[in-house]
Amino acid sequence: MAPSKAPAGHFSILYFAAASTFTNRANEHLSAPVEARDLFSKLEELYPGIKDKVLSSCAVTVNLSYIDIDGDDAPDLGVVIKEGDEVAIIPPVSSG
Amino acid sequence: MSTTETPSYKPDIPGDAVTQTTENIHIELTPHALDSLAATRFVRSPSAGATVLFIGTTRDSFNDLPVSSLAYTSYAPLAMSTLHTIATTLLAKHALTRIAIIHKLGECPIGEESIVIAVSAPHRQAAWRAGEEALEETKKRAEIWKLERFEGGEGVWRANRDGVMGVKVGEDKCEGGQAGGASA
């Protein structure tokens, strides 16, 4: 379930549900550091169309804590994703 | 929002149950059949006059379309933490004696238990309310996803918050997109 440890200079990113379907993978390692405001653009470069179709309705966690990067004034846009961090793309949930 | 999956999709789930148990809270995500009796036994207490048990089972249709099978996947460490927060909050808010929240992961045959919630409290009002709130909060917040597979078709990732049918097959898949960076 958990990905292997990120190699030097990289962070881990986990894709769940619709995000995993779109990227066709459960996780990968991307180069760090990345500022949170640039995360979705970076993913859009790798997976064209993902921003509108998937990410627009997703939340993001860094090391199991949610960050708020929704909108131009969002408080966590300046958060820096560092080497070794675990980022996750969280689509709308559907338990029960 | 929901997105389609191919019929061959296999959920990535832990091989065994993930549990967190304290004196008055039991949280569990498990690939095994849910044991509602065990949940009831956990919350039972001489100081509680009321025990409420909720059992959620998987339905065989969505908007009248026949569902052939379901599977649940989860970001287990985060879902465990979220469920524990929900339980802790309700324990204090309703002065509960004990609470147990257990959710299925992986394949869940139609008609079988996907979630079990048991709460106990000194009196029935608190137990009823807390039981309902625990379910609603779990459905709203726990990082667990349901894949519904329809008869003769692909799977759809359900989203509790919109309750609508997902997009059609193929529309929501990135073709030829290859990631850079080191492969996991």
XYZ file of C-alpha atoms in Angstrom:
280
model
C 0.000 0.000 0.000
C 2.563 2.553 1.061
C 5.059 3.347 -1.661
C 8.730 2.597 -1.296
C 10.768 5.348 0.318
C 11.370 8.290 -1.973
C 14.918 8.493 -3.353
C 17.065 11.529 -2.525
C 15.611 14.769 -3.845
C 12.119 13.319 -4.244
C 8.796 13.155 -2.406
C 6.118 10.452 -2.595
C 2.679 11.167 -4.006
C -0.279 8.821 -3.526
C -3.274 8.724 -5.839
C -6.596 7.366 -4.621
C -9.835 6.368 -6.352
C -10.516 8.632 -9.366
C -6.995 10.115 -9.157
C -5.503 6.632 -9.325
C -7.700 5.762 -12.302
C -6.676 8.891 -14.178
C -2.928 8.522 -13.586
C -3.103 4.754 -13.944
C -0.940 4.324 -10.855
C -1.318 4.266 -7.078
C 1.803 6.265 -6.280
C 5.092 7.600 -7.607
C 8.026 9.787 -6.666
C 8.376 13.348 -7.937
C 11.282 15.717 -7.557
C 11.352 17.966 -4.494
C 11.087 20.684 -3.403
C 7.791 21.905 -4.865
C 5.756 24.803 -3.591
C 2.157 23.738 -2.896
C 0.832 26.410 -5.289
C 2.651 24.651 -8.149
C 1.594 21.088 -7.339
C -1.527 20.910 -9.531
C 0.254 22.577 -12.498
C 3.062 20.069 -12.191
C 0.560 17.191 -12.201
C -1.267 18.753 -15.166
C 2.019 18.682 -17.122
C 2.415 14.983 -16.361
C -1.256 14.084 -16.846
C -2.955 16.515 -19.226
C -6.580 17.113 -18.261
C -6.218 15.948 -14.663
C -6.711 19.425 -13.206
C -10.236 19.938 -14.539
C -11.413 16.354 -14.467
C -10.017 15.190 -11.136
C -7.958 17.661 -9.085
C -10.596 20.419 -9.089
C -12.681 18.331 -6.683
C -9.801 16.838 -4.673
C -8.214 17.714 -1.354
C -4.484 17.379 -0.666
C -2.608 16.105 2.367
C 1.073 16.441 3.227
C 2.344 13.966 5.824
C -1.263 13.110 6.809
C -2.353 16.729 7.322
C -4.715 18.534 4.977
C -3.406 21.667 3.288
C -5.730 24.320 1.890
C -4.587 25.354 -1.603
C -8.032 26.016 -3.050
C -8.223 29.568 -4.417
C -5.812 32.484 -4.854
C -5.962 33.451 -1.189
C -5.692 29.932 0.242
C -3.523 29.856 3.385
C -1.211 26.995 2.419
C -0.135 27.980 -1.108
C 3.317 28.790 0.248
C 3.836 25.402 1.909
C 6.964 23.750 0.553
C 6.769 20.029 -0.216
C 10.160 18.693 0.777
C 12.284 15.654 0.058
C 10.810 12.584 1.782
C 7.339 14.094 2.309
C 4.235 11.997 1.628
C 1.645 13.870 -0.401
C -1.788 12.401 -1.183
C -4.518 13.370 -3.628
C -7.864 12.854 -1.854
C -10.949 12.665 -4.105
C -14.445 13.053 -2.593
C -14.907 10.134 -0.200
C -17.541 7.387 -0.359
C -17.490 5.112 2.675
C -20.517 3.434 4.237
C -17.547 13.397 -9.134
C -16.803 9.809 -9.930
C -14.527 8.124 -12.382
C -14.726 4.817 -14.138
C -12.486 1.830 -13.603
C -11.861 -1.202 -15.767
C -13.525 -4.492 -14.774
C -10.124 -5.965 -13.927
C -9.356 -3.376 -11.246
C -8.152 -4.880 -7.982
C -8.220 -2.655 -4.912
C -4.946 -2.117 -3.100
C -5.744 -3.123 0.468
C -3.937 -4.308 3.580
C -3.810 -8.097 3.938
C -5.040 -7.951 7.488
C -7.151 -5.732 9.725
C -5.801 -2.367 10.872
C -7.080 -1.651 14.369
C -6.744 0.955 17.076
C -8.290 0.169 20.433
C -8.334 2.118 23.668
C -10.467 1.553 26.754
C -13.547 3.150 25.174
C -12.824 3.466 21.441
C -12.362 0.726 18.851
C -11.535 1.653 15.239
C -10.955 -0.974 12.583
C -10.447 -1.203 8.810
C -10.552 -4.809 7.710
C -10.520 -6.989 4.598
C -12.360 -9.670 6.580
C -16.114 -10.070 7.162
C -17.376 -7.571 9.747
C -18.329 -8.925 13.157
C -21.230 -6.861 14.484
C -21.503 -9.029 17.569
C -17.895 -8.295 18.522
C -18.583 -4.557 18.133
C -21.620 -4.889 20.394
C -19.611 -6.805 22.974
C -16.896 -4.130 22.924
C -19.298 -1.309 23.785
C -21.368 -3.230 26.337
C -20.883 -1.954 29.876
C -22.690 -2.097 33.241
C -22.733 1.714 33.271
C -24.481 1.900 29.885
C -28.219 1.355 29.762
C -28.386 1.725 25.991
C -26.484 0.169 23.112
C -27.210 1.191 19.521
C -25.877 -0.921 16.656
C -25.891 0.212 13.033
C -25.091 -2.234 10.245
C -24.664 -0.883 6.720
C -24.912 -3.445 3.922
C -24.149 -3.052 0.231
C -27.144 -2.512 -2.079
C -27.672 -4.310 -5.374
C -28.583 -1.177 -7.344
C -27.757 2.491 -7.875
C -30.489 4.637 -9.476
C -32.178 1.366 -10.535
C -29.032 0.142 -12.319
C -28.004 -3.335 -11.153
C -24.695 -3.344 -9.265
C -22.794 -6.614 -9.617
C -20.017 -6.052 -7.097
C -18.322 -3.462 -4.896
C -14.892 -2.814 -3.502
C -13.566 -0.326 -0.952
C -10.125 1.210 -0.887
C -8.640 3.567 1.680
C -5.750 5.801 2.698
C -5.594 3.673 5.823
C -3.321 5.751 8.114
C -5.333 8.905 7.449
C -8.732 7.153 7.617
C -7.781 5.610 10.983
C -6.839 9.032 12.296
C -10.054 10.619 10.973
C -12.235 7.859 12.449
C -10.460 8.165 15.784
C -11.092 11.918 15.793
C -14.789 11.340 15.012
C -15.051 8.781 17.827
C -13.235 10.980 20.352
C -15.416 13.974 19.502
C -18.679 12.017 19.807
C -17.569 10.321 23.006
C -17.214 13.727 24.651
C -20.152 15.453 22.940
C -22.731 12.800 23.863
C -21.071 11.527 27.048
C -20.874 8.044 25.539
C -19.590 5.052 27.425
C -17.955 3.387 24.410
C -17.920 3.572 20.625
C -16.773 1.219 17.862
C -16.477 2.054 14.147
C -15.541 -0.781 11.789
C -15.323 -0.491 7.992
C -14.754 -3.091 5.308
C -11.907 -2.781 2.792
C -11.487 -4.660 -0.463
C -14.186 -6.727 -2.141
C -17.572 -6.560 -0.411
C -20.191 -8.939 -1.816
C -23.669 -7.474 -2.381
C -25.833 -7.678 0.730
C -22.923 -8.022 3.125
C -21.831 -5.641 5.867
C -19.651 -2.728 4.760
C -19.823 -0.723 7.988
C -20.661 -1.469 11.611
C -21.066 1.236 14.251
C -21.834 0.433 17.874
C -22.256 3.015 20.615
C -23.224 2.727 24.260
C -24.384 5.428 26.648
C -26.104 5.638 30.023
C -29.380 6.571 28.278
C -30.981 5.883 24.911
C -31.260 9.441 23.546
C -27.521 10.006 23.544
C -26.880 6.572 22.038
C -29.374 7.083 19.170
C -28.029 10.515 18.316
C -24.378 9.552 18.550
C -24.951 6.456 16.421
C -26.492 8.490 13.627
C -23.886 11.223 13.872
C -21.038 8.702 13.800
C -22.354 7.273 10.547
C -22.932 10.657 8.903
C -19.519 11.969 9.944
C -17.832 8.789 8.728
C -19.552 8.969 5.348
C -18.647 12.616 5.032
C -15.025 12.491 6.154
C -13.357 9.054 6.333
C -10.788 8.606 3.551
C -12.427 5.500 2.121
C -13.669 5.098 -1.457
C -16.297 2.803 -2.932
C -15.989 1.343 -6.401
C -19.333 0.116 -7.758
C -19.240 -2.253 -10.695
C -22.383 -2.409 -12.818
C -23.562 -5.524 -14.585
C -21.897 -5.785 -17.979
C -19.916 -2.585 -17.479
C -17.024 -0.907 -15.810
C -16.717 0.363 -12.282
C -17.564 3.818 -11.021
C -15.920 5.583 -8.082
C -18.790 6.869 -6.016
C -18.720 10.211 -4.171
C -21.016 10.480 -1.155
C -21.395 14.226 -1.451
C -23.035 14.415 -4.881
C -24.917 11.137 -5.167
C -24.980 11.201 -8.955
C -23.938 8.656 -11.551
C -20.326 8.862 -12.673
C -18.956 9.919 -16.033
C -18.942 7.399 -18.846
C -16.139 5.009 -19.605
C -13.078 6.483 -21.318
C -13.897 10.152 -20.806
C -11.934 10.452 -17.665
C -8.755 8.586 -18.373
C -5.431 10.120 -19.212
C -4.217 8.420 -22.392
C -0.478 8.262 -22.891
C 0.302 10.450 -19.909
C 3.603 9.292 -18.478
C 5.028 10.522 -15.263
C 8.546 11.752 -14.905
C 10.461 11.301 -11.705
C 11.533 8.018 -10.254
C 9.049 5.197 -10.566
C 7.640 3.874 -7.325
